[in-house]
CSV table of N, CA and C in Angstrom, one decimal:
chain,number,residue,atom,x,y,z
I,959,UNK,N,0.9,-1.2,0.0
I,959,UNK,CA,0.0,0.0,0.0
I,959,UNK,C,0.9,1.2,0.0
I,960,UNK,N,0.7,2.1,-0.9
I,960,UNK,CA,1.5,3.3,-1.0
I,960,UNK,C,0.5,4.5,-1.2
I,961,UNK,N,0.7,5.6,-0.6
I,961,UNK,CA,0.0,6.8,-0.8
I,961,UNK,C,0.2,7.6,0.5
I,962,UNK,N,-0.5,8.7,0.6
I,962,UNK,CA,-0.4,9.4,1.9
I,962,UNK,C,-1.8,9.5,2.5
I,963,UNK,N,-1.9,9.9,3.7
I,963,UNK,CA,-3.1,9.9,4.4
I,963,UNK,C,-3.4,8.8,5.3
I,964,UNK,N,-4.6,8.4,5.5
I,964,UNK,CA,-5.0,7.4,6.5
I,964,UNK,C,-5.5,6.1,5.7
I,965,UNK,N,-5.1,4.9,6.2
I,965,UNK,CA,-5.6,3.7,5.7
I,965,UNK,C,-6.4,3.0,6.8
I,966,UNK,N,-7.6,2.5,6.4
I,966,UNK,CA,-8.4,1.7,7.4
I,966,UNK,C,-8.5,0.3,6.9
I,967,UNK,N,-8.3,-0.7,7.8
I,967,UNK,CA,-8.4,-2.1,7.4
I,967,UNK,C,-9.5,-2.7,8.3
I,968,UNK,N,-10.5,-3.2,7.7
I,968,UNK,CA,-11.6,-3.7,8.4
I,968,UNK,C,-12.0,-5.2,8.0
I,969,UNK,N,-11.2,-5.7,7.1
I,969,UNK,CA,-11.3,-7.1,6.7
I,969,UNK,C,-10.0,-7.9,6.8
I,970,UNK,N,-9.7,-8.7,5.8
I,970,UNK,CA,-8.5,-9.4,5.9
I,970,UNK,C,-7.4,-8.8,5.0
I,971,UNK,N,-6.2,-8.6,5.6
I,971,UNK,CA,-5.0,-8.1,4.9
I,971,UNK,C,-3.9,-9.1,5.0
I,972,UNK,N,-3.3,-9.5,3.9
I,972,UNK,CA,-2.3,-10.5,3.8
I,972,UNK,C,-1.0,-9.8,3.5
I,973,UNK,N,0.0,-10.1,4.3
I,973,UNK,CA,1.4,-9.6,4.0
I,973,UNK,C,2.4,-10.7,4.0
I,974,UNK,N,3.3,-10.7,3.0
I,974,UNK,CA,4.3,-11.8,2.9
I,974,UNK,C,5.7,-11.1,3.1
I,975,UNK,N,5.8,-9.8,3.4
I,975,UNK,CA,7.0,-9.1,3.5
I,975,UNK,C,7.7,-9.5,4.8
I,976,UNK,N,9.1,-9.6,4.7
I,976,UNK,CA,9.9,-9.9,5.9
I,976,UNK,C,9.7,-9.0,7.0
I,977,UNK,N,9.6,-7.7,6.7
I,977,UNK,CA,9.5,-6.7,7.8
I,977,UNK,C,8.1,-6.6,8.3
I,978,UNK,N,7.2,-7.4,7.8
I,978,UNK,CA,5.8,-7.4,8.3
I,978,UNK,C,5.0,-6.2,7.9
I,979,UNK,N,4.5,-5.5,8.9
I,979,UNK,CA,3.5,-4.5,8.7
I,979,UNK,C,4.0,-3.1,9.1
I,980,UNK,N,5.3,-2.9,9.1
I,980,UNK,CA,5.9,-1.8,9.9
I,980,UNK,C,6.0,-0.5,9.1
I,981,UNK,N,5.9,-0.5,7.8
I,981,UNK,CA,6.0,0.8,7.1
I,981,UNK,C,7.4,1.0,6.7
I,982,UNK,N,8.3,0.1,6.9
I,982,UNK,CA,9.7,0.3,6.3
I,982,UNK,C,9.7,0.0,4.8
I,983,UNK,N,10.8,0.3,4.2
I,983,UNK,CA,10.8,0.1,2.7
I,983,UNK,C,10.6,-1.3,2.3
I,984,UNK,N,10.9,-2.3,3.1
I,984,UNK,CA,10.7,-3.7,2.7
I,984,UNK,C,9.4,-4.3,3.3
I,985,UNK,N,8.5,-3.5,3.8
I,985,UNK,CA,7.2,-4.0,4.3
I,985,UNK,C,6.1,-3.7,3.3
I,986,UNK,N,4.9,-4.0,3.7
I,986,UNK,CA,3.8,-3.9,2.8
I,986,UNK,C,3.0,-2.6,3.0
I,987,UNK,N,3.5,-1.7,3.9
I,987,UNK,CA,2.8,-0.4,4.0
I,987,UNK,C,3.9,0.7,3.8
I,988,UNK,N,3.6,1.6,3.0
I,988,UNK,CA,4.5,2.7,2.7
I,988,UNK,C,4.7,3.6,3.9
I,989,UNK,N,5.8,4.2,4.1
I,989,UNK,CA,6.1,5.1,5.2
I,989,UNK,C,5.4,6.4,5.0
I,990,UNK,N,4.8,6.6,3.9
I,990,UNK,CA,4.1,7.9,3.7
I,990,UNK,C,2.7,7.9,4.2
I,991,UNK,N,2.2,6.8,4.7
I,991,UNK,CA,0.9,6.7,5.3
I,991,UNK,C,0.9,7.4,6.6
I,992,UNK,N,0.0,8.3,6.9
I,992,UNK,CA,0.0,9.1,8.1
I,992,UNK,C,-0.5,8.4,9.3
I,993,UNK,N,-1.5,7.5,9.1
I,993,UNK,CA,-2.0,6.7,10.1
I,993,UNK,C,-2.7,5.4,9.6
I,994,UNK,N,-2.6,4.4,10.3
I,994,UNK,CA,-3.2,3.1,10.0
I,994,UNK,C,-4.1,2.6,11.0
I,995,UNK,N,-5.4,2.3,10.7
I,995,UNK,CA,-6.4,1.9,11.6
I,995,UNK,C,-6.8,0.5,11.2
I,996,UNK,N,-6.5,-0.4,12.2
I,996,UNK,CA,-6.9,-1.9,12.0
I,996,UNK,C,-8.0,-2.1,13.0
I,997,UNK,N,-9.2,-2.4,12.5
I,997,UNK,CA,-10.4,-2.6,13.3
I,997,UNK,C,-10.4,-4.0,14.1
I,998,UNK,N,-11.1,-4.1,15.1
I,998,UNK,CA,-11.2,-5.3,15.9
I,998,UNK,C,-11.6,-6.5,15.2
I,999,UNK,N,-12.4,-6.3,14.1
I,999,UNK,CA,-12.9,-7.5,13.4
I,999,UNK,C,-12.0,-7.8,12.2
I,1000,UNK,N,-10.9,-7.2,12.0
I,1000,UNK,CA,-10.0,-7.4,10.9
I,1000,UNK,C,-9.1,-8.6,11.2
I,1001,UNK,N,-8.5,-9.1,10.1
I,1001,UNK,CA,-7.5,-10.2,10.3
I,1001,UNK,C,-6.2,-9.7,9.5
I,1002,UNK,N,-5.1,-9.8,10.2
I,1002,UNK,CA,-3.8,-9.6,9.5
I,1002,UNK,C,-3.2,-10.9,9.4
I,1003,UNK,N,-2.9,-11.4,8.2
I,1003,UNK,CA,-2.4,-12.7,8.0
I,1003,UNK,C,-0.9,-12.6,7.5
I,1004,UNK,N,0.0,-13.0,8.3
I,1004,UNK,CA,1.4,-13.1,8.0
I,1004,UNK,C,1.6,-14.4,7.2
I,1005,UNK,N,1.7,-14.3,5.9
I,1005,UNK,CA,1.5,-15.4,5.0
I,1005,UNK,C,2.8,-16.0,4.4
I,1006,UNK,N,4.0,-15.5,4.7
I,1006,UNK,CA,5.2,-16.0,4.1
I,1006,UNK,C,5.6,-17.3,4.8
I,1007,UNK,N,6.2,-18.2,3.9
I,1007,UNK,CA,6.8,-19.4,4.4
I,1007,UNK,C,8.1,-19.1,5.1
I,1008,UNK,N,8.7,-17.9,4.8
I,1008,UNK,CA,10.0,-17.5,5.3
I,1008,UNK,C,9.7,-16.7,6.6
I,1009,UNK,N,10.8,-16.2,7.2
I,1009,UNK,CA,10.7,-15.4,8.4
I,1009,UNK,C,10.0,-14.1,8.2
I,1010,UNK,N,9.2,-13.7,9.2
I,1010,UNK,CA,8.6,-12.4,9.2
I,1010,UNK,C,8.5,-11.8,10.6
I,1011,UNK,N,8.5,-10.5,10.7
I,1011,UNK,CA,8.4,-9.7,11.9
I,1011,UNK,C,6.9,-9.4,12.1
I,1012,UNK,N,6.4,-9.7,13.3
I,1012,UNK,CA,5.0,-9.3,13.6
I,1012,UNK,C,5.1,-7.9,14.3
I,1013,UNK,N,4.7,-6.9,13.6
I,1013,UNK,CA,4.9,-5.5,13.9
I,1013,UNK,C,4.0,-5.1,15.1
I,1014,UNK,N,4.6,-4.3,16.0
I,1014,UNK,CA,3.9,-3.8,17.1
I,1014,UNK,C,2.7,-2.9,16.6
I,1015,UNK,N,1.6,-3.0,17.3
I,1015,UNK,CA,0.4,-2.2,16.9
I,1015,UNK,C,-0.9,-2.9,17.4
I,1016,UNK,N,-2.0,-2.4,17.0
I,1016,UNK,CA,-3.3,-2.9,17.4
I,1016,UNK,C,-3.9,-3.8,16.3
I,1017,UNK,N,-4.3,-5.0,16.7
I,1017,UNK,CA,-4.9,-5.9,15.7
I,1017,UNK,C,-6.2,-6.4,16.2
I,1018,UNK,N,-7.0,-6.9,15.2
I,1018,UNK,CA,-8.2,-7.7,15.6
I,1018,UNK,C,-7.7,-9.1,15.8
I,1019,UNK,N,-7.5,-9.8,14.6
I,1019,UNK,CA,-7.0,-11.2,14.6
I,1019,UNK,C,-5.6,-11.2,13.9
I,1020,UNK,N,-4.7,-12.1,14.4
I,1020,UNK,CA,-3.4,-12.3,13.8
I,1020,UNK,C,-3.4,-13.8,13.4
I,1021,UNK,N,-3.0,-14.0,12.1
I,1021,UNK,CA,-2.8,-15.4,11.7
I,1021,UNK,C,-1.5,-15.6,11.0
I,1022,UNK,N,-1.0,-16.8,11.0
I,1022,UNK,CA,0.3,-17.2,10.3
I,1022,UNK,C,0.0,-18.3,9.4
I,1023,UNK,N,-0.6,-18.0,8.2
I,1023,UNK,CA,-1.0,-19.1,7.3
I,1023,UNK,C,0.2,-19.6,6.5
I,1024,UNK,N,1.3,-18.8,6.5
I,1024,UNK,CA,2.5,-19.3,5.8
I,1024,UNK,C,3.3,-20.2,6.6
I,1025,UNK,N,3.0,-20.3,7.9
I,1025,UNK,CA,3.7,-21.2,8.9
I,1025,UNK,C,5.2,-20.9,9.0
I,1026,UNK,N,5.7,-19.8,8.5
I,1026,UNK,CA,7.1,-19.4,8.6
I,1026,UNK,C,7.5,-19.0,10.1
I,1027,UNK,N,8.8,-18.9,10.3
I,1027,UNK,CA,9.2,-18.4,11.6
I,1027,UNK,C,8.8,-17.0,11.8
I,1028,UNK,N,8.4,-16.6,13.0
I,1028,UNK,CA,8.0,-15.2,13.3
I,1028,UNK,C,8.8,-14.6,14.5
I,1029,UNK,N,9.0,-13.3,14.4
I,1029,UNK,CA,9.6,-12.6,15.6
I,1029,UNK,C,8.5,-11.6,16.0
I,1030,UNK,N,8.2,-11.5,17.3
I,1030,UNK,CA,7.4,-10.5,17.8
I,1030,UNK,C,8.2,-9.2,17.9
I,1031,UNK,N,7.7,-8.1,17.5
I,1031,UNK,CA,8.4,-6.8,17.5
I,1031,UNK,C,8.7,-6.5,19.0
I,1032,UNK,N,9.9,-6.0,19.3
I,1032,UNK,CA,10.2,-5.7,20.6
I,1032,UNK,C,10.3,-4.2,20.8
I,1033,UNK,N,9.8,-3.4,19.9
I,1033,UNK,CA,9.8,-1.9,20.0
I,1033,UNK,C,8.5,-1.3,20.5
I,1034,UNK,N,7.5,-2.2,20.8
I,1034,UNK,CA,6.2,-1.7,21.3
I,1034,UNK,C,5.3,-2.9,21.6
I,1035,UNK,N,4.1,-2.6,21.9
I,1035,UNK,CA,3.1,-3.7,22.3
I,1035,UNK,C,2.3,-4.2,21.1
I,1036,UNK,N,2.1,-5.5,21.0
I,1036,UNK,CA,1.3,-6.1,20.0
I,1036,UNK,C,-0.1,-6.3,20.7
I,1037,UNK,N,-1.1,-5.5,20.4
I,1037,UNK,CA,-2.4,-5.6,21.0
I,1037,UNK,C,-3.3,-6.5,20.1
I,1038,UNK,N,-3.9,-7.5,20.8
I,1038,UNK,CA,-4.8,-8.4,20.1
I,1038,UNK,C,-6.2,-8.3,20.7
I,1039,UNK,N,-7.2,-7.9,19.9
I,1039,UNK,CA,-8.6,-7.7,20.4
I,1039,UNK,C,-9.4,-8.9,20.2
I,1040,UNK,N,-9.0,-9.9,19.3
I,1040,UNK,CA,-9.8,-11.1,19.1
I,1040,UNK,C,-8.9,-12.3,19.2
I,1041,UNK,N,-8.5,-12.9,18.1
I,1041,UNK,CA,-7.8,-14.2,18.2
I,1041,UNK,C,-6.4,-14.1,17.6
I,1042,UNK,N,-5.5,-15.0,18.2
I,1042,UNK,CA,-4.1,-15.1,17.7
I,1042,UNK,C,-4.0,-16.6,17.3
I,1043,UNK,N,-3.8,-16.8,16.0
I,1043,UNK,CA,-3.6,-18.2,15.4
I,1043,UNK,C,-2.2,-18.3,14.9
I,1044,UNK,N,-1.3,-18.9,15.7
I,1044,UNK,CA,0.1,-18.8,15.4
I,1044,UNK,C,0.6,-19.7,14.3
I,1045,UNK,N,-0.2,-20.7,13.8
I,1045,UNK,CA,0.4,-21.6,12.8
I,1045,UNK,C,1.4,-22.5,13.4
I,1046,UNK,N,2.3,-23.0,12.5
I,1046,UNK,CA,3.3,-23.9,13.0
I,1046,UNK,C,4.7,-23.4,13.0
I,1047,UNK,N,5.0,-22.2,12.7
I,1047,UNK,CA,6.3,-21.6,12.7
I,1047,UNK,C,6.9,-21.4,14.1
I,1048,UNK,N,8.2,-21.3,14.2
I,1048,UNK,CA,8.8,-21.0,15.5
I,1048,UNK,C,8.7,-19.5,15.7
I,1049,UNK,N,8.6,-19.1,17.0
I,1049,UNK,CA,8.5,-17.7,17.4
I,1049,UNK,C,9.7,-17.3,18.3
I,1050,UNK,N,10.1,-16.1,18.0
I,1050,UNK,CA,11.1,-15.4,18.8
I,1050,UNK,C,10.4,-14.3,19.5
I,1051,UNK,N,10.4,-14.3,20.9
I,1051,UNK,CA,9.6,-13.4,21.6
I,1051,UNK,C,10.4,-12.4,22.5
I,1052,UNK,N,11.8,-12.5,22.4
I,1052,UNK,CA,12.6,-11.7,23.3
I,1052,UNK,C,12.3,-10.2,23.3
I,1053,UNK,N,12.0,-9.6,24.5
I,1053,UNK,CA,11.7,-8.2,24.6
I,1053,UNK,C,10.3,-7.8,24.2
I,1054,UNK,N,9.5,-8.7,23.7
I,1054,UNK,CA,8.2,-8.3,23.2
I,1054,UNK,C,7.1,-8.3,24.3
I,1055,UNK,N,6.0,-7.6,24.0
I,1055,UNK,CA,4.8,-7.6,24.9
I,1055,UNK,C,3.6,-7.9,24.0
I,1056,UNK,N,2.8,-8.9,24.4
I,1056,UNK,CA,1.5,-9.1,23.8
I,1056,UNK,C,0.4,-8.7,24.7
I,1057,UNK,N,-0.5,-7.9,24.3
I,1057,UNK,CA,-1.6,-7.5,25.1
I,1057,UNK,C,-2.9,-8.1,24.6
I,1058,UNK,N,-3.6,-8.9,25.4
I,1058,UNK,CA,-4.9,-9.4,25.0
I,1058,UNK,C,-5.9,-8.4,25.5
I,1059,UNK,N,-6.6,-7.6,24.6
I,1059,UNK,CA,-7.4,-6.5,25.1
I,1059,UNK,C,-8.8,-6.6,24.4
I,1060,UNK,N,-9.3,-7.7,24.3
I,1060,UNK,CA,-10.7,-7.9,23.7
I,1060,UNK,C,-11.8,-7.5,24.7
I,1061,UNK,N,-13.0,-7.6,24.2
I,1061,UNK,CA,-14.2,-7.4,25.1
I,1061,UNK,C,-14.9,-8.7,25.4
I,1062,UNK,N,-14.6,-9.8,24.7
I,1062,UNK,CA,-15.1,-11.1,25.1
I,1062,UNK,C,-13.9,-12.0,25.4
I,1063,UNK,N,-14.2,-13.1,26.0
I,1063,UNK,CA,-13.2,-14.0,26.4
I,1063,UNK,C,-12.2,-14.4,25.3
I,1064,UNK,N,-10.9,-14.4,25.6
I,1064,UNK,CA,-9.8,-14.7,24.7
I,1064,UNK,C,-9.0,-15.9,25.2
I,1065,UNK,N,-8.2,-16.5,24.3
I,1065,UNK,CA,-7.3,-17.5,24.8
I,1065,UNK,C,-5.9,-17.3,24.2
I,1066,UNK,N,-4.9,-17.7,25.0
I,1066,UNK,CA,-3.5,-17.6,24.6
I,1066,UNK,C,-3.0,-19.0,24.1
I,1067,UNK,N,-2.6,-19.0,22.8
I,1067,UNK,CA,-2.3,-20.4,22.3
I,1067,UNK,C,-0.8,-20.7,22.6
I,1068,UNK,N,-0.5,-22.0,22.4
I,1068,UNK,CA,0.9,-22.4,22.4
I,1068,UNK,C,1.6,-21.9,21.2
I,1069,UNK,N,2.9,-21.5,21.4
I,1069,UNK,CA,3.7,-21.1,20.2
I,1069,UNK,C,5.0,-22.0,20.2
I,1070,UNK,N,5.4,-22.3,19.0
I,1070,UNK,CA,6.6,-23.1,18.9
I,1070,UNK,C,7.9,-22.2,19.1
I,1071,UNK,N,9.0,-22.7,19.5
I,1071,UNK,CA,9.2,-24.1,19.8
I,1071,UNK,C,8.9,-24.5,21.3
I,1072,UNK,N,8.7,-23.6,22.2
I,1072,UNK,CA,8.6,-24.0,23.6
I,1072,UNK,C,7.5,-23.2,24.4
I,1073,UNK,N,6.6,-22.5,23.7
I,1073,UNK,CA,5.6,-21.8,24.4
I,1073,UNK,C,6.1,-20.8,25.4
I,1074,UNK,N,7.2,-20.1,25.1
I,1074,UNK,CA,7.7,-19.1,26.0
I,1074,UNK,C,7.4,-17.7,25.4
I,1075,UNK,N,6.6,-16.9,26.1
I,1075,UNK,CA,6.3,-15.6,25.8
I,1075,UNK,C,7.2,-14.7,26.7
I,1076,UNK,N,7.6,-13.5,26.2
I,1076,UNK,CA,8.4,-12.6,27.0
I,1076,UNK,C,7.5,-11.9,28.0
I,1077,UNK,N,6.6,-11.0,27.6
I,1077,UNK,CA,5.7,-10.4,28.5
I,1077,UNK,C,4.3,-10.5,27.9
I,1078,UNK,N,3.3,-10.7,28.8
I,1078,UNK,CA,1.9,-10.7,28.5
I,1078,UNK,C,1.2,-9.7,29.3
I,1079,UNK,N,0.2,-9.0,28.7
I,1079,UNK,CA,-0.6,-8.0,29.4
I,1079,UNK,C,-2.1,-8.5,29.2
I,1080,UNK,N,-2.7,-8.8,30.3
I,1080,UNK,CA,-4.1,-9.2,30.3
I,1080,UNK,C,-4.9,-7.9,30.6
I,1081,UNK,N,-5.6,-7.5,29.5
I,1081,UNK,CA,-6.4,-6.3,29.6
I,1081,UNK,C,-7.8,-6.5,29.0
I,1082,UNK,N,-8.5,-7.5,29.6
I,1082,UNK,CA,-9.8,-7.9,29.1
I,1082,UNK,C,-10.7,-8.3,30.3
I,1083,UNK,N,-11.7,-7.5,30.6
I,1083,UNK,CA,-12.5,-7.8,31.7
I,1083,UNK,C,-13.2,-9.1,31.7
I,1084,UNK,N,-13.4,-9.7,30.4
I,1084,UNK,CA,-14.0,-11.0,30.3
I,1084,UNK,C,-13.1,-12.1,30.6
I,1085,UNK,N,-11.8,-11.9,30.7
I,1085,UNK,CA,-10.8,-12.9,31.0
I,1085,UNK,C,-10.1,-13.4,29.8
I,1086,UNK,N,-8.9,-13.9,30.1
I,1086,UNK,CA,-8.1,-14.6,29.1
I,1086,UNK,C,-7.6,-15.9,29.6
I,1087,UNK,N,-7.8,-17.0,28.9
I,1087,UNK,CA,-7.5,-18.3,29.3
I,1087,UNK,C,-6.4,-18.9,28.5
I,1088,UNK,N,-5.7,-19.9,29.2
I,1088,UNK,CA,-4.6,-20.6,28.5
I,1088,UNK,C,-5.2,-21.7,27.6
I,1089,UNK,N,-4.7,-21.8,26.4
I,1089,UNK,CA,-5.1,-22.9,25.5
I,1089,UNK,C,-4.1,-24.0,25.6
I,1090,UNK,N,-3.0,-23.8,26.3
I,1090,UNK,CA,-1.9,-24.8,26.5
I,1090,UNK,C,-1.1,-24.3,27.7
I,1091,UNK,N,-0.2,-25.1,28.1
I,1091,UNK,CA,0.8,-24.6,29.1
I,1091,UNK,C,1.8,-23.6,28.5
I,1092,UNK,N,2.0,-22.5,29.2
I,1092,UNK,CA,3.0,-21.5,28.7
I,1092,UNK,C,3.9,-21.1,29.8
I,1093,UNK,N,5.0,-20.4,29.4
I,1093,UNK,CA,5.9,-19.7,30.3
I,1093,UNK,C,6.0,-18.3,29.9
I,1094,UNK,N,6.4,-17.5,30.9
I,1094,UNK,CA,6.7,-16.0,30.8
I,1094,UNK,C,8.1,-15.8,31.2
I,1095,UNK,N,8.9,-15.2,30.3
I,1095,UNK,CA,10.3,-15.0,30.7
I,1095,UNK,C,10.6,-13.6,31.3
I,1096,UNK,N,9.6,-12.7,31.2
I,1096,UNK,CA,9.8,-11.3,31.7
I,1096,UNK,C,8.7,-10.9,32.7
I,1097,UNK,N,7.5,-10.5,32.2
I,1097,UNK,CA,6.5,-10.0,33.1
I,1097,UNK,C,5.1,-10.4,32.6
I,1098,UNK,N,4.2,-10.6,33.6
I,1098,UNK,CA,2.8,-10.7,33.4
I,1098,UNK,C,2.1,-9.5,34.0
I,1099,UNK,N,1.4,-8.7,33.2
I,1099,UNK,CA,0.7,-7.6,33.6
I,1099,UNK,C,-0.8,-7.9,33.7
I,1100,UNK,N,-1.4,-7.7,34.8
I,1100,UNK,CA,-2.8,-7.9,35.0
I,1100,UNK,C,-3.5,-6.6,35.0
I,1101,UNK,N,-3.6,-5.9,33.9
I,1101,UNK,CA,-4.2,-4.6,33.8
I,1101,UNK,C,-5.7,-4.6,34.1
I,1102,UNK,N,-6.4,-5.5,33.5
I,1102,UNK,CA,-7.9,-5.6,33.7
I,1102,UNK,C,-8.3,-7.0,33.4
I,1103,UNK,N,-8.8,-7.7,34.3
I,1103,UNK,CA,-9.3,-9.1,34.0
I,1103,UNK,C,-8.4,-10.1,34.6
I,1104,UNK,N,-8.8,-11.4,34.5
I,1104,UNK,CA,-8.0,-12.5,35.0
I,1104,UNK,C,-7.4,-13.3,34.0
I,1105,UNK,N,-6.2,-14.0,34.3
I,1105,UNK,CA,-5.6,-15.0,33.5
I,1105,UNK,C,-6.2,-16.3,34.1
I,1106,UNK,N,-6.8,-17.1,33.3
I,1106,UNK,CA,-7.5,-18.4,33.7
I,1106,UNK,C,-6.6,-19.5,33.1
I,1107,UNK,N,-6.1,-20.3,34.0
I,1107,UNK,CA,-5.2,-21.4,33.6
I,1107,UNK,C,-5.9,-22.6,32.9
I,1108,UNK,N,-7.1,-22.8,33.2
I,1108,UNK,CA,-8.0,-23.9,32.7
I,1108,UNK,C,-7.3,-25.2,32.8
I,1109,UNK,N,-6.5,-25.4,33.8
I,1109,UNK,CA,-5.8,-26.7,34.1
I,1109,UNK,C,-4.5,-26.8,33.4
I,1110,UNK,N,-4.0,-25.8,32.7
I,1110,UNK,CA,-2.7,-25.8,32.1
I,1110,UNK,C,-1.7,-25.2,33.0
I,1111,UNK,N,-0.4,-25.5,32.8
I,1111,UNK,CA,0.6,-24.9,33.7
I,1111,UNK,C,1.0,-23.5,33.2
I,1112,UNK,N,1.2,-22.6,34.1
I,1112,UNK,CA,1.7,-21.3,33.9
I,1112,UNK,C,3.0,-21.1,34.7
I,1113,UNK,N,4.1,-20.9,34.0
I,1113,UNK,CA,5.4,-20.8,34.6
I,1113,UNK,C,6.1,-19.5,34.5
I,1114,UNK,N,6.6,-18.9,35.6
I,1114,UNK,CA,7.4,-17.7,35.5
I,1114,UNK,C,8.8,-18.2,35.4
I,1115,UNK,N,9.4,-18.0,34.2
I,1115,UNK,CA,10.7,-18.6,33.9
I,1115,UNK,C,11.9,-17.6,34.0
I,1116,UNK,N,12.5,-17.6,35.2
I,1116,UNK,CA,13.6,-16.7,35.5
I,1116,UNK,C,14.9,-17.3,35.0
I,1117,UNK,N,15.9,-16.4,34.7
I,1117,UNK,CA,17.2,-16.9,34.3
I,1117,UNK,C,18.3,-16.2,35.2
I,1118,UNK,N,19.5,-16.4,34.8
I,1118,UNK,CA,20.6,-15.8,35.6
I,1118,UNK,C,20.6,-14.3,35.4
I,1119,UNK,N,20.0,-13.8,34.4
I,1119,UNK,CA,20.0,-12.3,34.1
I,1119,UNK,C,18.6,-11.7,34.2
I,1120,UNK,N,17.6,-12.5,34.3
I,1120,UNK,CA,16.2,-11.9,34.3
I,1120,UNK,C,15.4,-12.6,35.3
I,1121,UNK,N,14.6,-11.8,36.1
I,1121,UNK,CA,13.7,-12.4,37.0
I,1121,UNK,C,12.3,-12.2,36.4
I,1122,UNK,N,11.6,-13.3,36.1
I,1122,UNK,CA,10.2,-13.3,35.6
I,1122,UNK,C,9.3,-12.9,36.8
I,1123,UNK,N,8.3,-12.1,36.5
I,1123,UNK,CA,7.5,-11.5,37.6
I,1123,UNK,C,6.1,-11.2,37.2
I,1124,UNK,N,5.2,-11.1,38.2
I,1124,UNK,CA,3.9,-10.6,37.9
I,1124,UNK,C,3.9,-9.1,38.3
I,1125,UNK,N,3.7,-8.2,37.3
I,1125,UNK,CA,3.9,-6.8,37.5
I,1125,UNK,C,2.6,-6.1,37.9
């Protein structure tokens, strides 16, 4: 997409660019766009079989139909208002924050290779449940609503250099 002004996405948008949705020269959105609005009922599909960056920003649904490896952007928060469908690619989560901020119940899926998220922010009064056992390597923020384990394990995974915590 290239032009100037505002772009509204309210349906499905598919990107296969390595830089994802960031507005850089190698991404699918031109840097001349002044603002990008992605509605809660939209789907952004990262479709490449190769590696892609999932750009920080507000999303309705995120899918990975290409099943390539993905890196969560560590320069801001990835806000998900509906569903996250990770596909089968491996995920790099270092330094990233995923915020589940819907208005109806949401679930956190397993991600390959080991279901380790860096930081999660629960910001959904209807609650967010685990769809699998997961670990957090940095922080869990309980901004609004509960994290429901639904019988799965939730692990705070500290290391020699980082203490995982509930913030």
